[in-house]
Structures are given as structure tokens and as C-alpha cells.
Tab-separated table of C-alpha atoms (C1' of nucleotides) in Angstrom:
chain	number	residue	atom	x	y	z
A	21	MET	CA	0.000	0.000	0.000
A	22	THR	CA	2.471	2.656	-1.021
A	23	ALA	CA	0.291	4.710	-3.319
A	24	SER	CA	-1.842	7.039	-1.301
A	25	SER	CA	-0.724	10.326	-2.820
A	26	PRO	CA	-3.160	12.069	-5.134
A	27	PHE	CA	-0.555	12.211	-7.874
A	28	PRO	CA	-0.137	8.905	-9.651
A	29	PRO	CA	3.296	8.146	-11.048
A	30	ALA	CA	5.361	11.247	-10.570
A	31	PRO	CA	8.883	10.654	-11.856
A	32	HIS	CA	10.983	9.453	-8.961
A	33	PRO	CA	14.673	9.603	-9.755
A	34	ALA	CA	15.500	7.839	-6.500
A	35	ASP	CA	13.222	4.924	-7.307
A	36	PRO	CA	15.236	1.721	-7.594
A	37	GLU	CA	12.547	0.254	-9.865
A	38	PRO	CA	13.475	0.814	-13.481
A	39	ARG	CA	10.949	2.814	-15.378
A	40	VAL	CA	8.148	0.599	-16.453
A	41	PRO	CA	6.049	1.891	-19.307
A	42	PRO	CA	2.312	1.769	-18.653
A	43	ALA	CA	0.704	-1.535	-19.432
A	44	THR	CA	-1.240	-1.755	-22.647
A	45	LEU	CA	-3.453	-4.471	-23.999
A	46	ALA	CA	-0.697	-5.346	-26.434
A	47	SER	CA	1.789	-5.784	-23.614
A	48	LEU	CA	-0.784	-7.870	-21.782
A	49	TYR	CA	-1.160	-10.189	-24.751
A	50	ALA	CA	2.592	-10.570	-24.855
A	51	ARG	CA	2.847	-11.726	-21.259
A	52	PRO	CA	3.774	-15.399	-20.949
A	53	GLY	CA	1.241	-15.839	-18.179
A	54	PHE	CA	-1.484	-14.608	-20.466
A	55	LYS	CA	-0.531	-17.030	-23.195
A	56	LEU	CA	-0.309	-19.853	-20.701
A	57	ARG	CA	-3.785	-19.103	-19.417
A	58	ARG	CA	-5.165	-19.211	-22.932
A	59	ALA	CA	-3.247	-22.367	-23.786
A	60	HIS	CA	-4.482	-24.085	-20.655
A	61	GLN	CA	-8.014	-22.972	-21.419
A	62	ILE	CA	-7.686	-24.515	-24.860
A	63	ALA	CA	-6.198	-27.736	-23.563
A	64	LEU	CA	-9.081	-28.139	-21.140
A	65	SER	CA	-11.558	-27.393	-23.863
A	66	VAL	CA	-10.099	-29.902	-26.297
A	67	PHE	CA	-9.965	-32.604	-23.653
A	68	ALA	CA	-13.528	-31.957	-22.572
A	69	ASP	CA	-14.664	-32.062	-26.166
A	70	GLU	CA	-12.982	-35.349	-27.000
A	71	CYS	CA	-14.094	-36.970	-23.758
A	72	ARG	CA	-17.590	-35.546	-23.910
A	73	ALA	CA	-19.144	-39.010	-23.951
A	74	PHE	CA	-17.506	-39.912	-20.645
A	75	GLU	CA	-18.394	-36.689	-18.845
A	76	ILE	CA	-15.007	-36.507	-17.241
A	77	THR	CA	-12.458	-33.756	-16.811
A	78	SER	CA	-8.732	-34.005	-17.256
A	79	THR	CA	-8.232	-33.687	-13.503
A	80	GLN	CA	-10.584	-36.569	-12.828
A	81	TYR	CA	-8.839	-38.586	-15.513
A	82	GLY	CA	-5.521	-37.887	-13.855
A	83	ILE	CA	-6.762	-39.249	-10.562
A	84	LEU	CA	-8.074	-42.399	-12.208
A	85	VAL	CA	-4.758	-42.941	-13.972
A	86	ALA	CA	-2.834	-42.455	-10.758
A	87	LEU	CA	-5.006	-44.986	-8.953
A	88	ARG	CA	-4.834	-47.448	-11.808
A	89	GLU	CA	-1.075	-47.433	-11.512
A	90	ARG	CA	-0.899	-47.231	-7.740
A	91	PRO	CA	-3.964	-48.681	-6.098
A	92	GLY	CA	-4.126	-48.042	-2.392
A	93	LEU	CA	-2.780	-44.500	-2.476
A	94	ASP	CA	-4.271	-42.122	0.031
A	95	GLN	CA	-5.513	-38.656	-0.881
A	96	VAL	CA	-2.276	-36.961	-0.058
A	97	GLY	CA	-0.433	-39.421	-2.258
A	98	VAL	CA	-2.765	-38.690	-5.134
A	99	ALA	CA	-2.393	-34.959	-4.595
A	100	GLN	CA	1.377	-35.181	-4.646
A	101	ALA	CA	1.434	-37.424	-7.679
A	102	LEU	CA	-0.617	-34.934	-9.681
A	103	GLY	CA	0.493	-31.633	-8.194
A	104	LEU	CA	-2.928	-30.914	-6.776
A	105	ASP	CA	-3.996	-29.268	-3.589
A	106	ARG	CA	-5.185	-31.541	-0.789
A	107	SER	CA	-8.544	-29.826	-0.627
A	108	THR	CA	-9.068	-29.981	-4.363
A	109	THR	CA	-8.118	-33.621	-4.335
A	110	GLY	CA	-10.593	-34.324	-1.582
A	111	MET	CA	-13.341	-32.664	-3.544
A	112	VAL	CA	-12.649	-34.415	-6.825
A	113	VAL	CA	-12.135	-37.758	-5.114
A	114	GLY	CA	-15.496	-37.310	-3.431
A	115	LEU	CA	-17.020	-36.684	-6.832
A	116	LEU	CA	-15.500	-39.798	-8.323
A	117	GLU	CA	-16.548	-41.850	-5.327
A	118	GLY	CA	-20.091	-40.571	-5.720
A	119	ARG	CA	-20.109	-41.695	-9.323
A	120	GLY	CA	-18.877	-45.132	-8.329
A	121	PHE	CA	-15.448	-45.007	-9.940
A	122	LEU	CA	-13.442	-45.477	-6.766
A	123	ARG	CA	-13.748	-46.656	-3.201
A	124	ARG	CA	-12.461	-45.069	-0.019
A	125	ASP	CA	-11.684	-47.496	2.763
A	126	GLN	CA	-10.125	-47.069	6.155
A	127	HIS	CA	-6.420	-47.727	6.300
A	128	ALA	CA	-5.635	-50.893	8.241
A	129	THR	CA	-3.436	-49.334	10.894
A	130	ASP	CA	-3.535	-45.568	10.385
A	131	ARG	CA	-7.094	-44.480	10.921
A	132	ARG	CA	-6.429	-40.999	9.631
A	133	ARG	CA	-6.015	-42.330	6.139
A	134	ARG	CA	-8.518	-43.357	3.530
A	135	VAL	CA	-7.182	-45.907	1.097
A	136	LEU	CA	-8.291	-45.260	-2.483
A	137	THR	CA	-8.828	-47.969	-5.079
A	138	LEU	CA	-10.585	-48.029	-8.432
A	139	THR	CA	-13.816	-49.951	-8.689
A	140	GLU	CA	-14.402	-52.312	-11.588
A	141	GLU	CA	-16.275	-49.538	-13.310
A	142	GLY	CA	-13.493	-47.060	-12.671
A	143	ALA	CA	-10.931	-49.424	-14.114
A	144	ARG	CA	-13.124	-49.982	-17.161
A	145	LEU	CA	-13.581	-46.259	-17.588
A	146	VAL	CA	-9.918	-45.386	-17.487
A	147	GLU	CA	-9.224	-48.019	-20.118
A	148	ALA	CA	-12.047	-46.812	-22.313
A	149	ILE	CA	-10.942	-43.200	-22.200
A	150	ALA	CA	-7.403	-43.823	-23.383
A	151	PRO	CA	-8.168	-43.383	-27.107
A	152	ALA	CA	-10.105	-40.190	-26.501
A	153	ALA	CA	-7.298	-38.804	-24.370
A	154	GLU	CA	-4.833	-39.650	-27.075
A	155	ARG	CA	-7.058	-37.932	-29.623
A	156	ALA	CA	-7.157	-34.839	-27.444
A	157	ARG	CA	-3.391	-34.801	-27.185
A	158	ARG	CA	-2.944	-35.070	-30.923
A	159	ARG	CA	-5.575	-32.465	-31.641
A	160	LEU	CA	-4.051	-30.015	-29.212
A	161	LEU	CA	-0.655	-30.444	-30.829
A	162	ALA	CA	-1.980	-30.517	-34.362
A	163	PRO	CA	-0.835	-26.964	-35.170
A	164	LEU	CA	2.755	-27.919	-34.399
A	165	SER	CA	5.180	-30.119	-36.239
A	166	PRO	CA	6.578	-33.019	-34.239
A	167	GLU	CA	9.790	-31.090	-33.746
A	168	GLU	CA	7.926	-28.037	-32.542
A	169	ALA	CA	5.834	-30.106	-30.173
A	170	GLU	CA	9.018	-31.582	-28.825
A	171	ALA	CA	10.528	-28.138	-28.412
A	172	LEU	CA	7.448	-26.876	-26.604
A	173	ALA	CA	7.513	-29.827	-24.240
A	174	ALA	CA	11.188	-29.256	-23.526
A	175	LEU	CA	10.701	-25.557	-22.849
A	176	LEU	CA	7.780	-26.207	-20.536
A	177	ASP	CA	9.841	-28.842	-18.758
A	178	ARG	CA	12.576	-26.290	-18.169
A	179	LEU	CA	10.043	-23.902	-16.743
A	180	LEU	CA	8.465	-26.529	-14.520
A	181	GLY	CA	11.734	-27.932	-13.317
A	182	HIS	CA	13.064	-24.597	-12.180
A	183	HIS	CA	9.891	-23.423	-10.529
A	184	ASP	CA	8.859	-26.714	-9.034
A	185	ALA	CA	9.886	-25.845	-5.520
A	186	LEU	CA	8.075	-22.551	-5.813
A	187	VAL	CA	4.635	-23.979	-6.220
A	188	ARG	CA	2.946	-25.012	-3.066
A	189	VAL	CA	2.378	-28.550	-4.290
A	190	PRO	CA	5.459	-29.793	-6.071
A	191	LEU	CA	5.210	-32.835	-8.228
A	192	MET	CA	6.348	-35.931	-6.447
A	193	ARG	CA	6.618	-39.377	-7.862
A	194	PRO	CA	5.079	-41.530	-5.172
A	195	GLY	CA	6.610	-44.670	-3.885
A	196	ASP	CA	10.085	-44.327	-5.352
B	18	MET	CA	-19.185	-32.123	-32.382
B	19	THR	CA	-22.337	-34.128	-32.011
B	20	ALA	CA	-21.496	-37.015	-29.776
B	21	SER	CA	-24.568	-38.492	-28.191
B	22	SER	CA	-23.601	-42.121	-28.445
B	23	PRO	CA	-22.262	-43.729	-25.318
B	24	PHE	CA	-18.929	-44.220	-26.941
B	25	PRO	CA	-17.013	-41.569	-28.819
B	26	PRO	CA	-17.318	-41.895	-32.538
B	27	ALA	CA	-14.335	-42.237	-34.784
B	28	PRO	CA	-14.485	-38.855	-36.487
B	29	HIS	CA	-12.001	-39.666	-39.190
B	30	PRO	CA	-12.532	-43.014	-40.869
B	31	ALA	CA	-9.236	-42.512	-42.663
B	32	ASP	CA	-7.575	-42.141	-39.288
B	33	PRO	CA	-8.327	-45.404	-37.531
B	34	GLU	CA	-7.780	-45.455	-33.810
B	35	PRO	CA	-4.868	-47.766	-33.316
B	36	ARG	CA	-4.317	-49.655	-30.132
B	37	VAL	CA	-3.708	-47.260	-27.316
B	38	PRO	CA	-1.525	-48.577	-24.540
B	39	PRO	CA	-2.909	-48.090	-21.033
B	40	ALA	CA	-2.199	-44.721	-19.515
B	41	THR	CA	0.533	-44.545	-16.915
B	42	LEU	CA	1.592	-41.758	-14.645
B	43	ALA	CA	4.623	-41.265	-16.853
B	44	SER	CA	2.451	-40.862	-19.920
B	45	LEU	CA	0.280	-38.454	-17.968
B	46	TYR	CA	3.277	-36.305	-17.104
B	47	ALA	CA	4.220	-36.238	-20.771
B	48	ARG	CA	0.858	-34.863	-21.870
B	49	PRO	CA	1.048	-31.283	-23.086
B	50	GLY	CA	-2.154	-30.435	-21.248
B	51	PHE	CA	-0.605	-31.599	-18.012
B	52	LYS	CA	2.447	-29.438	-18.505
B	53	LEU	CA	0.298	-26.483	-19.442
B	54	ARG	CA	-1.742	-26.870	-16.294
B	55	ARG	CA	1.397	-26.877	-14.180
B	56	ALA	CA	2.881	-23.954	-16.060
B	57	HIS	CA	-0.288	-21.959	-15.646
B	58	GLN	CA	-0.371	-22.844	-11.967
B	59	ILE	CA	3.166	-21.534	-11.637
B	60	ALA	CA	2.455	-18.365	-13.572
B	61	LEU	CA	-0.484	-17.587	-11.308
B	62	SER	CA	1.588	-18.309	-8.267
B	63	VAL	CA	4.468	-16.059	-9.317
B	64	PHE	CA	2.128	-13.223	-10.194
B	65	ALA	CA	0.256	-13.525	-6.913
B	66	ASP	CA	3.540	-13.552	-5.045
B	67	GLU	CA	4.956	-10.456	-6.707
B	68	CYS	CA	1.683	-8.560	-6.427
B	69	ARG	CA	0.980	-9.687	-2.912
B	70	ALA	CA	0.946	-6.111	-1.625
B	71	PHE	CA	-1.863	-5.181	-4.002
B	72	GLU	CA	-4.060	-8.192	-3.294
B	73	ILE	CA	-4.933	-8.561	-6.911
B	74	THR	CA	-5.066	-11.484	-9.312
B	75	SER	CA	-3.813	-11.562	-12.859
B	76	THR	CA	-7.357	-11.630	-14.173
B	77	GLN	CA	-8.281	-8.548	-12.190
B	78	TYR	CA	-5.118	-6.863	-13.419
B	79	GLY	CA	-6.066	-7.692	-16.991
B	80	ILE	CA	-9.429	-6.023	-16.601
B	81	LEU	CA	-7.847	-2.920	-15.155
B	82	VAL	CA	-5.367	-2.735	-18.019
B	83	ALA	CA	-8.111	-3.151	-20.582
B	84	LEU	CA	-10.125	-0.346	-19.015
B	85	ARG	CA	-7.130	1.892	-18.700
B	86	GLU	CA	-6.572	1.620	-22.421
B	87	ARG	CA	-10.214	1.671	-23.415
B	88	PRO	CA	-12.354	3.465	-20.893
B	89	GLY	CA	-16.038	3.081	-21.513
B	90	LEU	CA	-15.947	-0.543	-22.602
B	91	ASP	CA	-18.926	-2.608	-21.549
B	92	GLN	CA	-18.625	-6.019	-19.924
B	93	VAL	CA	-18.889	-7.888	-23.173
B	94	GLY	CA	-16.144	-5.770	-24.623
B	95	VAL	CA	-13.893	-6.536	-21.685
B	96	ALA	CA	-14.645	-10.228	-21.951
B	97	GLN	CA	-13.757	-10.291	-25.635
B	98	ALA	CA	-10.622	-8.263	-25.139
B	99	LEU	CA	-9.299	-10.711	-22.562
B	100	GLY	CA	-10.743	-13.979	-23.813
B	101	LEU	CA	-12.913	-14.395	-20.762
B	102	ASP	CA	-16.381	-15.740	-20.365
B	103	ARG	CA	-19.104	-13.130	-20.005
B	104	SER	CA	-20.231	-14.521	-16.677
B	105	THR	CA	-16.718	-14.650	-15.298
B	106	THR	CA	-16.189	-11.090	-16.388
B	107	GLY	CA	-19.349	-9.986	-14.648
B	108	MET	CA	-18.229	-11.580	-11.411
B	109	VAL	CA	-14.718	-10.144	-11.425
B	110	VAL	CA	-15.961	-6.736	-12.498
B	111	GLY	CA	-18.397	-6.788	-9.590
B	112	LEU	CA	-15.476	-7.537	-7.289
B	113	LEU	CA	-13.434	-4.654	-8.612
B	114	GLU	CA	-16.406	-2.332	-8.383
B	115	GLY	CA	-16.922	-3.353	-4.781
B	116	ARG	CA	-13.312	-2.475	-4.023
B	117	GLY	CA	-13.748	0.903	-5.644
B	118	PHE	CA	-11.428	0.410	-8.614
B	119	LEU	CA	-14.017	0.948	-11.318
B	120	ARG	CA	-17.451	2.400	-11.876
B	121	ARG	CA	-20.403	0.937	-13.749
B	122	ASP	CA	-22.697	3.525	-15.247
B	123	GLN	CA	-25.688	3.277	-17.498
B	124	HIS	CA	-24.926	3.711	-21.163
B	125	ALA	CA	-26.279	7.010	-22.473
B	126	THR	CA	-28.551	5.578	-25.130
B	127	ASP	CA	-28.478	1.785	-24.781
B	128	ARG	CA	-29.871	0.969	-21.386
B	129	ARG	CA	-28.857	-2.668	-21.646
B	130	ARG	CA	-25.227	-1.712	-21.287
B	131	ARG	CA	-23.162	-0.787	-18.301
B	132	VAL	CA	-20.267	1.459	-19.176
B	133	LEU	CA	-17.088	0.627	-17.276
B	134	THR	CA	-14.453	3.195	-16.333
B	135	LEU	CA	-11.581	3.161	-13.881
B	136	THR	CA	-11.872	5.292	-10.798
B	137	GLU	CA	-8.992	7.493	-9.741
B	138	GLU	CA	-7.962	4.779	-7.364
B	139	GLY	CA	-8.185	2.124	-10.059
B	140	ALA	CA	-6.021	4.188	-12.377
B	141	ARG	CA	-3.481	4.715	-9.623
B	142	LEU	CA	-3.488	1.006	-8.842
B	143	VAL	CA	-2.867	-0.145	-12.387
B	144	GLU	CA	0.048	2.260	-12.655
B	145	ALA	CA	1.466	1.141	-9.348
B	146	ILE	CA	1.309	-2.531	-10.216
B	147	ALA	CA	3.269	-2.264	-13.442
B	148	PRO	CA	6.708	-2.864	-11.860
B	149	ALA	CA	5.440	-5.860	-9.912
B	150	ALA	CA	3.858	-7.321	-13.027
B	151	GLU	CA	7.096	-6.837	-14.901
B	152	ARG	CA	8.967	-8.520	-12.073
B	153	ALA	CA	6.580	-11.464	-12.255
B	154	ARG	CA	7.117	-11.796	-15.984
B	155	ARG	CA	10.885	-11.789	-15.645
B	156	ARG	CA	10.836	-14.204	-12.766
B	157	LEU	CA	8.594	-16.620	-14.598
B	158	LEU	CA	10.899	-16.560	-17.597
B	159	ALA	CA	14.097	-16.612	-15.570
B	160	PRO	CA	14.827	-20.289	-16.279
B	161	LEU	CA	14.894	-19.599	-20.004
B	162	SER	CA	17.373	-17.713	-22.128
B	163	PRO	CA	15.944	-14.797	-24.111
B	164	GLU	CA	15.971	-16.943	-27.217
B	165	GLU	CA	14.175	-19.753	-25.466
B	166	ALA	CA	11.598	-17.379	-24.055
B	167	GLU	CA	11.046	-16.067	-27.546
B	168	ALA	CA	10.692	-19.590	-28.885
B	169	LEU	CA	8.200	-20.500	-26.184
B	170	ALA	CA	6.130	-17.418	-26.936
B	171	ALA	CA	6.151	-18.223	-30.630
B	172	LEU	CA	5.098	-21.820	-30.065
B	173	LEU	CA	2.288	-20.796	-27.751
B	174	ASP	CA	1.190	-18.237	-30.308
B	175	ARG	CA	1.006	-20.943	-32.945
B	176	LEU	CA	-1.107	-23.033	-30.630
B	177	LEU	CA	-3.398	-20.160	-29.734
B	178	GLY	CA	-3.767	-18.944	-33.275
B	179	HIS	CA	-4.841	-22.295	-34.616
B	180	HIS	CA	-7.229	-23.110	-31.807
B	181	ASP	CA	-8.634	-19.640	-31.362
B	182	ALA	CA	-11.882	-20.372	-33.126
B	183	LEU	CA	-12.257	-23.504	-31.064
B	184	VAL	CA	-12.454	-21.806	-27.759
B	185	ARG	CA	-15.820	-20.390	-26.971
B	186	VAL	CA	-14.471	-16.908	-26.334
B	187	PRO	CA	-11.943	-16.019	-28.997
B	188	LEU	CA	-9.649	-13.137	-28.417
B	189	MET	CA	-10.854	-10.026	-30.116
B	190	ARG	CA	-9.000	-6.761	-30.278
B	191	PRO	CA	-11.701	-4.233	-29.626
B	192	GLY	CA	-12.126	-1.147	-31.707
B	193	ASP	CA	-9.579	-1.872	-34.429
C	14	DT	C1'	-46.618	-0.584	-34.902
C	15	DC	C1'	-45.877	-4.696	-32.964
C	16	DA	C1'	-43.873	-9.196	-32.890
C	17	DA	C1'	-39.494	-11.519	-33.585
C	18	DG	C1'	-34.818	-11.706	-33.111
C	19	DA	C1'	-30.403	-10.034	-31.325
C	20	DT	C1'	-27.757	-8.486	-27.513
C	21	DG	C1'	-26.269	-7.292	-22.693
C	22	DA	C1'	-26.583	-8.648	-18.059
C	23	DT	C1'	-27.456	-11.775	-14.382
C	24	DA	C1'	-28.480	-16.100	-11.902
C	25	DA	C1'	-27.598	-20.835	-10.794
C	26	DG	C1'	-24.834	-24.771	-10.802
C	27	DA	C1'	-20.657	-27.413	-11.513
C	28	DC	C1'	-15.755	-27.835	-11.284
C	29	DG	C1'	-10.985	-26.755	-10.082
C	30	DA	C1'	-7.876	-24.421	-7.179
C	31	DC	C1'	-5.851	-22.207	-3.017
C	32	DT	C1'	-5.797	-20.558	1.933
C	33	DG	C1'	-6.530	-21.173	6.590
C	34	DA	C1'	-8.252	-23.572	10.241
C	35	DC	C1'	-9.503	-27.558	12.959
C	36	DG	C1'	-10.188	-32.379	14.898
C	37	DA	C1'	-8.613	-36.875	15.100
C	38	DG	C1'	-4.845	-39.721	14.968
C	39	DT	C1'	0.123	-40.991	14.996
C	40	DT	C1'	4.832	-40.589	16.140
C	41	DG	C1'	8.992	-38.996	18.261
C	42	DC	C1'	11.437	-37.403	21.956
C	43	DG	C1'	12.515	-35.957	26.460
D	26	DC	C1'	5.183	-42.723	29.734
D	27	DG	C1'	3.280	-38.307	28.313
D	28	DC	C1'	3.370	-34.409	25.739
D	29	DA	C1'	4.646	-31.888	21.553
D	30	DA	C1'	4.935	-31.995	16.798
D	31	DC	C1'	3.507	-33.703	12.836
D	32	DT	C1'	0.113	-35.772	9.378
D	33	DC	C1'	-4.401	-36.850	7.250
D	34	DG	C1'	-8.736	-35.567	6.145
D	35	DT	C1'	-12.279	-32.181	6.179
D	36	DC	C1'	-14.623	-27.772	6.213
D	37	DA	C1'	-15.395	-22.938	5.270
D	38	DG	C1'	-14.306	-19.212	2.435
D	39	DT	C1'	-12.615	-16.989	-1.765
D	40	DC	C1'	-11.682	-16.862	-6.539
D	41	DG	C1'	-11.756	-18.048	-11.529
D	42	DT	C1'	-13.897	-20.447	-15.241
D	43	DC	C1'	-17.386	-22.391	-18.082
D	44	DT	C1'	-22.374	-23.863	-19.184
D	45	DT	C1'	-27.043	-23.069	-19.436
D	46	DA	C1'	-30.936	-20.406	-18.632
D	47	DT	C1'	-33.536	-16.303	-17.943
D	48	DC	C1'	-34.678	-11.462	-18.048
D	49	DA	C1'	-34.565	-6.789	-19.835
D	50	DT	C1'	-33.751	-4.050	-23.472
D	51	DC	C1'	-32.921	-2.669	-28.044
D	52	DT	C1'	-33.358	-3.221	-33.127
D	53	DT	C1'	-35.526	-4.657	-37.150
D	54	DG	C1'	-38.694	-6.119	-40.399
D	55	DA	C1'	-43.229	-7.448	-41.888
DNA sequence: TCAAGATGATAAGACGACTGACGAGTTGCG
DNA sequence: CGCAACTCGTCAGTCGTCTTATCATCTTGA
């Protein structure tokens, strides 16, 4: 809360901040965060479109995949495996449980935990979605050549790797 | 985009769905949508961190910038300028109005419209944030060399350009 | 001129995400 | 052993986003 003077940005020679020209819409469009928001929006949209028949979101799909590979994870394990918040995970897991795709049972010894496993139907679903998910991936990357797609993946990996510790929920391969 | 059958149709008969191996966590991590979600998460986080003092989100900042450049836009105009949903825009605009950063007045002739303009305080805020926003941009891109950052921007632009029509709210430079 | 259509705004509901807090349970250490 | 510290799950609250639906208003055309 530094700005309480009636005069907006009077030139301050002693200001350590370099002069920053006023933001314009064009500069907004050029911001990487802006592009990433749009790209994410598009990725969600393409996935939802391809998986329309299953009425499932990419987040829900991620949880099913994680449980298919590692049955018996608890919610925190799922959250860490996918880089999700604990609360978010709890909500989405509750959704999937309500739709009968997974079960939550008490852990044998640690009663704080709920052990998550796919139901038969959940296992069937995650298998059935695979082609649609693959279609979504290809469609999202369609505008890029294979080399460009590779380059994009590499650049994003650089970004993620360096900022991983920064985000509250770093990605964590469970069980290794 | 008419999928009402329980199973997704094969949209391209010439493009038969080959066998799709079962999804693993590793294959999930490799999905571009997954990386984009993480990258977006990080971008939001960095912006929020740098702008902590202003208690503002990147979306709110975008609306302020749009109104600074084009005072008198209506909500639909703001939504189109930023690629936001109309409903989302209405909610965030209501927030900003409640905090005193913008005003909503009746349009002179068209009473359906609400004309949006920054208040003095809103104008001061958007000026004051500029250095923090610039800091966030640089920090987000810090892991990349200038050339890599440029390449990433170009690749994302390719993606956005080709999928723009696909997303329900395409980006639309107002007034050009 | 009046009904039909287009457009702007809002409401309601669902989902994802984060923060902060809290209770129950577990574990480690003095 | 007993208490402190930690962990798991949950809840409440806030925010952003999209969908669908509805309402008010404006414009247009028969």
C-alpha cells in the first residue's frame, strides 16, 4: 500500500525500480502468463470435447490414472502425484466416489487415512478413455510439427523444473 | 461435435484409432495439457507472489489494463478483449467495483449496457502494479534464455492462433 | 406498430484451485 | 510414559472459469 498520494506516477529519480512503461493491452497479450492461461483454457476445452461421452475432466482422468497405476494410495499421495492441492483432491475424489469409480476405505493401521482404489467400473472407464485422451493430445498439438511439439515440451519442462519448488504442491513421484 | 452415443465416434474413418496402450503416470506427465496446467499454476503463483501487496489477481489486473486503455468498454467488450467468459467477467468486475477500482454507469442511449471506467484509485493502482507485473514476468521466464523465451512465446502463439476459433471466447482486439 | 430476433446482463450450478483452520490420529522425543 | 509436533482428512471461504438459462432491453422487419 504505497500509493496514497493524489498524484499517480510522478517521476521518482531515486526509485530503484526501473521505469516501467504503462501496461497496454498489447503488452498484456505478450505476457507469458497470459498465453499460458489461454493455452491451458484450450487444452481443457479440447480434452472436454474429446471426452464428452464420458463426462469426465482431465483432472478426474488424472486421478483415475494415478489410482490405476498405484492402487491403495491415500488422498495426499494422489495430490502429490498430480500436483494438486489436498482440498481440491478431496473434492474431486469425493465426486469420483459418488459416481462409483473409486472406493475409499479405512487404512488398516492408520485411521487418519482413507485408502483409495478403483472400482471395476473405474478401471473400465480409465481403459475406455485412453483413445479419446490420445485424440485430445494429438488435436491439441496438431498446429505444431513433431519437432515443434518436442521443443514446446522441452521448454515447458525447463520452466516446470526450475519453478517446481516454488509452487505449493510440487510434483512428487510416489513410492520411489 | 455431435457425440450423443455412449462411446465416442471415430471422427475420421481414414484415421483409424490404433491400439492405445494403457495410460501410466509417466504418460500423464508427458501430456502437453498436463504441462500447461502446471505452467499456468506456476504463472499464477508467481504473479500472486509479486503482487501480494496489491491483493490482486492476474485476471483482475487484466481487466484494469483493458479499461485503462479503453475506458467506456462494456462487460462484453472486456470479456472479448481478454478472452474471458461473459459470466466470469461480470463476477470479477463486480469484485473490482466493490473495491472501488471501477465504476459501472448506465450507457447514455443503450440501457442494456453498463459502461465501465476506472476510478482514480483504479487508475493509480494499475500504474502502481506495473513494476510488480514486470517482475513477475521476468521471474517466470528466468529459467529460459531470451531466445528460449522467444521460442516459447512463438510456439504458444502458434497453438493459440490455430485453436482460437475452437475456444468459446476467442480473443478479439476491440475497436480496431 | 408490434412481434421476432439479437444483444447485454445476471443467476444458478458445476468444477478446479488455493488458503486457513480444525479435529482426530500418529509418532517422536525428552 | 506423556506431551509436543507432525500428518491426514475435512470444512469454510474466496476466486476463476465455463455452461445453461432467464430477463430486460434494443433493433428490425413485416
